[in-house]
PDB file of C-alpha atoms in Angstrom:
ATOM      1  CA  UNK A   1    -101.673 -53.774  48.974  1.00 67.00           C
ATOM      2  CA  UNK A   2    -101.196 -51.317  51.566  1.00 82.00           C
ATOM      3  CA  UNK A   3     -98.394 -53.394  52.980  1.00 85.00           C
ATOM      4  CA  UNK A   4     -96.626 -53.360  49.648  1.00 87.00           C
ATOM      5  CA  UNK A   5     -97.121 -49.619  49.493  1.00 87.00           C
ATOM      6  CA  UNK A   6     -95.770 -49.195  52.953  1.00 89.00           C
ATOM      7  CA  UNK A   7     -92.869 -51.481  52.230  1.00 91.00           C
ATOM      8  CA  UNK A   8     -92.160 -49.658  48.924  1.00 91.00           C
ATOM      9  CA  UNK A   9     -92.303 -46.288  50.640  1.00 91.00           C
ATOM     10  CA  UNK A  10     -89.968 -47.586  53.398  1.00 92.00           C
ATOM     11  CA  UNK A  11     -87.469 -48.897  50.778  1.00 93.00           C
ATOM     12  CA  UNK A  12     -87.664 -45.615  48.876  1.00 94.00           C
ATOM     13  CA  UNK A  13     -87.130 -43.729  52.155  1.00 94.00           C
ATOM     14  CA  UNK A  14     -84.122 -45.906  53.035  1.00 95.00           C
ATOM     15  CA  UNK A  15     -82.692 -45.459  49.523  1.00 94.00           C
ATOM     16  CA  UNK A  16     -83.206 -41.710  49.801  1.00 94.00           C
ATOM     17  CA  UNK A  17     -81.489 -41.645  53.226  1.00 95.00           C
ATOM     18  CA  UNK A  18     -78.578 -43.705  51.807  1.00 95.00           C
ATOM     19  CA  UNK A  19     -78.353 -41.325  48.833  1.00 95.00           C
ATOM     20  CA  UNK A  20     -78.398 -38.289  51.106  1.00 95.00           C
ATOM     21  CA  UNK A  21     -75.672 -39.809  53.352  1.00 95.00           C
ATOM     22  CA  UNK A  22     -73.544 -40.598  50.273  1.00 95.00           C
ATOM     23  CA  UNK A  23     -74.063 -37.074  48.921  1.00 95.00           C
ATOM     24  CA  UNK A  24     -73.181 -35.569  52.311  1.00 95.00           C
ATOM     25  CA  UNK A  25     -69.890 -37.523  52.401  1.00 95.00           C
ATOM     26  CA  UNK A  26     -69.098 -36.503  48.824  1.00 95.00           C
ATOM     27  CA  UNK A  27     -69.889 -32.864  49.536  1.00 95.00           C
ATOM     28  CA  UNK A  28     -67.716 -32.951  52.707  1.00 96.00           C
ATOM     29  CA  UNK A  29     -64.819 -34.413  50.681  1.00 95.00           C
ATOM     30  CA  UNK A  30     -65.341 -31.766  47.996  1.00 95.00           C
ATOM     31  CA  UNK A  31     -65.440 -29.077  50.681  1.00 95.00           C
ATOM     32  CA  UNK A  32     -62.112 -30.321  52.139  1.00 95.00           C
ATOM     33  CA  UNK A  33     -60.568 -30.361  48.668  1.00 95.00           C
ATOM     34  CA  UNK A  34     -61.796 -26.847  47.976  1.00 95.00           C
ATOM     35  CA  UNK A  35     -60.401 -25.639  51.330  1.00 95.00           C
ATOM     36  CA  UNK A  36     -57.002 -27.152  50.533  1.00 96.00           C
ATOM     37  CA  UNK A  37     -57.108 -25.682  47.031  1.00 95.00           C
ATOM     38  CA  UNK A  38     -57.986 -22.288  48.467  1.00 95.00           C
ATOM     39  CA  UNK A  39     -55.057 -22.462  50.894  1.00 95.00           C
ATOM     40  CA  UNK A  40     -52.719 -23.523  48.118  1.00 95.00           C
ATOM     41  CA  UNK A  41     -53.906 -20.677  45.897  1.00 95.00           C
ATOM     42  CA  UNK A  42     -53.362 -18.203  48.729  1.00 94.00           C
ATOM     43  CA  UNK A  43     -49.820 -19.490  49.227  1.00 94.00           C
ATOM     44  CA  UNK A  44     -49.184 -19.349  45.484  1.00 94.00           C
ATOM     45  CA  UNK A  45     -50.532 -15.789  45.370  1.00 93.00           C
ATOM     46  CA  UNK A  46     -48.248 -14.806  48.246  1.00 92.00           C
ATOM     47  CA  UNK A  47     -45.246 -16.399  46.499  1.00 92.00           C
ATOM     48  CA  UNK A  48     -46.140 -14.659  43.236  1.00 92.00           C
ATOM     49  CA  UNK A  49     -46.375 -11.315  45.031  1.00 90.00           C
ATOM     50  CA  UNK A  50     -42.926 -11.859  46.569  1.00 89.00           C
ATOM     51  CA  UNK A  51     -41.466 -12.950  43.223  1.00 90.00           C
ATOM     52  CA  UNK A  52     -43.061 -10.004  41.465  1.00 91.00           C
ATOM     53  CA  UNK A  53     -41.301  -7.620  43.825  1.00 90.00           C
ATOM     54  CA  UNK A  54     -37.978  -9.411  43.338  1.00 90.00           C
ATOM     55  CA  UNK A  55     -38.400  -9.490  39.544  1.00 91.00           C
ATOM     56  CA  UNK A  56     -39.143  -5.764  39.556  1.00 92.00           C
ATOM     57  CA  UNK A  57     -35.977  -5.149  41.569  1.00 92.00           C
ATOM     58  CA  UNK A  58     -33.933  -7.272  39.153  1.00 92.00           C
ATOM     59  CA  UNK A  59     -35.390  -5.338  36.211  1.00 92.00           C
ATOM     60  CA  UNK A  60     -34.563  -2.014  37.882  1.00 92.00           C
ATOM     61  CA  UNK A  61     -30.982  -3.154  38.417  1.00 93.00           C
ATOM     62  CA  UNK A  62     -30.763  -4.475  34.850  1.00 93.00           C
ATOM     63  CA  UNK A  63     -32.041  -1.152  33.507  1.00 93.00           C
ATOM     64  CA  UNK A  64     -29.479   0.689  35.617  1.00 92.00           C
ATOM     65  CA  UNK A  65     -26.689  -1.544  34.354  1.00 94.00           C
ATOM     66  CA  UNK A  66     -27.866  -1.102  30.762  1.00 94.00           C
ATOM     67  CA  UNK A  67     -27.899   2.681  31.126  1.00 93.00           C
ATOM     68  CA  UNK A  68     -24.433   2.593  32.694  1.00 92.00           C
ATOM     69  CA  UNK A  69     -23.059   0.412  29.883  1.00 92.00           C
ATOM     70  CA  UNK A  70     -24.618   2.668  27.239  1.00 91.00           C
ATOM     71  CA  UNK A  71     -23.122   5.747  28.905  1.00 91.00           C
ATOM     72  CA  UNK A  72     -19.684   4.138  29.066  1.00 89.00           C
ATOM     73  CA  UNK A  73     -19.932   2.965  25.452  1.00 89.00           C
ATOM     74  CA  UNK A  74     -20.708   6.548  24.391  1.00 88.00           C
ATOM     75  CA  UNK A  75     -17.623   7.691  26.283  1.00 87.00           C
ATOM     76  CA  UNK A  76     -15.457   5.008  24.641  1.00 87.00           C
ATOM     77  CA  UNK A  77     -16.729   5.713  21.093  1.00 85.00           C
ATOM     78  CA  UNK A  78     -14.341   8.667  20.502  1.00 83.00           C
ATOM     79  CA  UNK A  79     -11.405   6.581  21.731  1.00 81.00           C
ATOM     80  CA  UNK A  80     -12.310   3.752  19.359  1.00 85.00           C
ATOM     81  CA  UNK A  81     -12.719   6.228  16.508  1.00 84.00           C
ATOM     82  CA  UNK A  82      -9.317   7.735  17.319  1.00 83.00           C
ATOM     83  CA  UNK A  83      -7.681   4.318  17.359  1.00 84.00           C
ATOM     84  CA  UNK A  84      -9.289   3.572  14.004  1.00 85.00           C
ATOM     85  CA  UNK A  85      -8.009   6.866  12.565  1.00 84.00           C
ATOM     86  CA  UNK A  86      -4.514   6.257  13.943  1.00 84.00           C
ATOM     87  CA  UNK A  87      -4.549   2.808  12.366  1.00 85.00           C
ATOM     88  CA  UNK A  88      -5.527   4.291   9.015  1.00 85.00           C
ATOM     89  CA  UNK A  89      -2.811   6.969   9.315  1.00 86.00           C
ATOM     90  CA  UNK A  90      -0.198   4.375  10.217  1.00 87.00           C
ATOM     91  CA  UNK A  91      -1.320   2.267   7.282  1.00 86.00           C
ATOM     92  CA  UNK A  92      -0.943   5.246   4.956  1.00 84.00           C
ATOM     93  CA  UNK A  93       2.459   6.142   6.453  1.00 84.00           C
ATOM     94  CA  UNK A  94       3.614   2.555   6.039  1.00 87.00           C
ATOM     95  CA  UNK A  95       2.419   2.487   2.439  1.00 85.00           C
ATOM     96  CA  UNK A  96       4.144   5.817   1.750  1.00 83.00           C
ATOM     97  CA  UNK A  97       7.367   4.664   3.381  1.00 83.00           C
ATOM     98  CA  UNK A  98       7.233   1.465   1.363  1.00 84.00           C
ATOM     99  CA  UNK A  99       6.759   3.388  -1.866  1.00 84.00           C
ATOM    100  CA  UNK A 100       9.562   5.827  -1.006  1.00 82.00           C
ATOM    101  CA  UNK A 101      11.934   3.014  -0.061  1.00 82.00           C
ATOM    102  CA  UNK A 102      11.071   1.132  -3.257  1.00 82.00           C
ATOM    103  CA  UNK A 103      11.762   4.273  -5.309  1.00 80.00           C
ATOM    104  CA  UNK A 104      15.054   4.864  -3.481  1.00 78.00           C
ATOM    105  CA  UNK A 105      16.141   1.264  -3.944  1.00 80.00           C
ATOM    106  CA  UNK A 106      15.358   1.470  -7.645  1.00 79.00           C
ATOM    107  CA  UNK A 107      17.262   4.754  -7.893  1.00 76.00           C
ATOM    108  CA  UNK A 108      20.312   3.271  -6.146  1.00 75.00           C
ATOM    109  CA  UNK A 109      20.191   0.144  -8.261  1.00 74.00           C
ATOM    110  CA  UNK A 110      20.405   2.105 -11.503  1.00 66.00           C
ATOM    111  CA  UNK A 111      22.394   5.321 -10.891  1.00 52.00           C
ATOM    112  CA  UNK A 112      24.208   5.210 -14.245  1.00 49.00           C
ATOM    113  CA  UNK A 113      21.013   5.121 -16.291  1.00 47.00           C
ATOM    114  CA  UNK A 114      20.549   8.865 -15.950  1.00 47.00           C
ATOM    115  CA  UNK A 115      22.954   9.456 -18.831  1.00 47.00           C
ATOM    116  CA  UNK A 116      21.599   8.057 -22.065  1.00 49.00           C
ATOM    117  CA  UNK A 117      24.217   6.401 -24.195  1.00 54.00           C
ATOM    118  CA  UNK A 118      24.261   3.747 -26.858  1.00 56.00           C
ATOM    119  CA  UNK A 119      25.017   1.135 -24.213  1.00 55.00           C
ATOM    120  CA  UNK A 120      22.015   2.368 -22.213  1.00 58.00           C
ATOM    121  CA  UNK A 121      19.833   2.318 -25.288  1.00 57.00           C
ATOM    122  CA  UNK A 122      20.896  -1.257 -25.974  1.00 56.00           C
ATOM    123  CA  UNK A 123      20.187  -2.214 -22.382  1.00 60.00           C
ATOM    124  CA  UNK A 124      16.800  -0.472 -22.542  1.00 57.00           C
ATOM    125  CA  UNK A 125      15.922  -2.551 -25.568  1.00 55.00           C
ATOM    126  CA  UNK A 126      16.650  -5.728 -23.579  1.00 56.00           C
ATOM    127  CA  UNK A 127      14.561  -4.680 -20.565  1.00 58.00           C
ATOM    128  CA  UNK A 128      11.202  -6.264 -19.806  1.00 57.00           C
ATOM    129  CA  UNK A 129       8.034  -4.179 -20.234  1.00 57.00           C
ATOM    130  CA  UNK A 130       7.525  -3.914 -16.462  1.00 52.00           C
ATOM    131  CA  UNK A 131      11.076  -2.544 -15.999  1.00 57.00           C
ATOM    132  CA  UNK A 132      10.440   0.010 -18.738  1.00 54.00           C
ATOM    133  CA  UNK A 133       7.177   1.012 -17.060  1.00 58.00           C
ATOM    134  CA  UNK A 134       8.909   1.532 -13.718  1.00 53.00           C
ATOM    135  CA  UNK A 135      11.638   3.640 -15.325  1.00 58.00           C
ATOM    136  CA  UNK A 136       9.099   5.675 -17.254  1.00 58.00           C
ATOM    137  CA  UNK A 137       7.069   6.284 -14.125  1.00 53.00           C
ATOM    138  CA  UNK A 138      10.171   7.303 -12.158  1.00 59.00           C
ATOM    139  CA  UNK A 139      11.348   9.616 -14.886  1.00 58.00           C
ATOM    140  CA  UNK A 140       7.967  11.317 -15.061  1.00 55.00           C
ATOM    141  CA  UNK A 141       6.969  11.511 -11.413  1.00 54.00           C
ATOM    142  CA  UNK A 142      10.005  10.957  -9.208  1.00 55.00           C
ATOM    143  CA  UNK A 143      11.028  14.592  -8.741  1.00 53.00           C
ATOM    144  CA  UNK A 144       7.521  15.868  -8.058  1.00 51.00           C
ATOM    145  CA  UNK A 145       6.351  12.936  -5.969  1.00 51.00           C
ATOM    146  CA  UNK A 146       9.504  12.554  -3.911  1.00 52.00           C
ATOM    147  CA  UNK A 147       9.011  16.092  -2.628  1.00 56.00           C
ATOM    148  CA  UNK A 148       5.319  15.389  -2.019  1.00 66.00           C
ATOM    149  CA  UNK A 149       6.099  12.132  -0.236  1.00 63.00           C
ATOM    150  CA  UNK A 150       8.604  13.863   1.945  1.00 63.00           C
ATOM    151  CA  UNK A 151       5.981  16.450   2.875  1.00 71.00           C
ATOM    152  CA  UNK A 152       3.538  13.651   3.722  1.00 73.00           C
ATOM    153  CA  UNK A 153       6.129  11.876   5.831  1.00 70.00           C
ATOM    154  CA  UNK A 154       6.966  15.125   7.662  1.00 70.00           C
ATOM    155  CA  UNK A 155       3.258  15.774   8.221  1.00 77.00           C
ATOM    156  CA  UNK A 156       2.669  12.226   9.510  1.00 76.00           C
ATOM    157  CA  UNK A 157       5.711  12.424  11.793  1.00 73.00           C
ATOM    158  CA  UNK A 158       4.493  15.744  13.188  1.00 74.00           C
ATOM    159  CA  UNK A 159       1.009  14.323  13.766  1.00 78.00           C
ATOM    160  CA  UNK A 160       2.504  11.252  15.428  1.00 74.00           C
ATOM    161  CA  UNK A 161       4.673  13.442  17.683  1.00 71.00           C
ATOM    162  CA  UNK A 162       1.645  15.541  18.686  1.00 76.00           C
ATOM    163  CA  UNK A 163      -0.405  12.411  19.275  1.00 72.00           C
ATOM    164  CA  UNK A 164       2.242  10.937  21.580  1.00 68.00           C
ATOM    165  CA  UNK A 165       2.589  14.144  23.628  1.00 61.00           C
TER     166      UNK A 165
END
């Protein structure tokens, strides 16, 4: 029995030595992998540090550009507002000129209708309702409004002259 014990102990010792050798190789391989991983992480950290600096520089430049654009936009705002106002004034002047020219054309079309006669009364009876409305409006407002429109046109022309010079 002692031989079996000795043989069993020898086999166990050999198995233990084989296990230790296998574990040593595995640990060496793990150590090499960890060394490579450590080097890679150091390189990645260095790259990240360099990129961080560059990203900060880009952000500083972007902030500077944004501030510059905002400053320039604030300077342009009055110009845009002026252009808008000029457009509105020109629109009003155009509308006024259109109304004045329409009134003048209507006045020149019917110069004999100022005197009311039986022929005019007969013609007035044959007119459409919209023609009667236009004549009624002109009769009521043409003298007052033509003077007002002329004042508006003079005012707009003066403003336009000042704006150009």
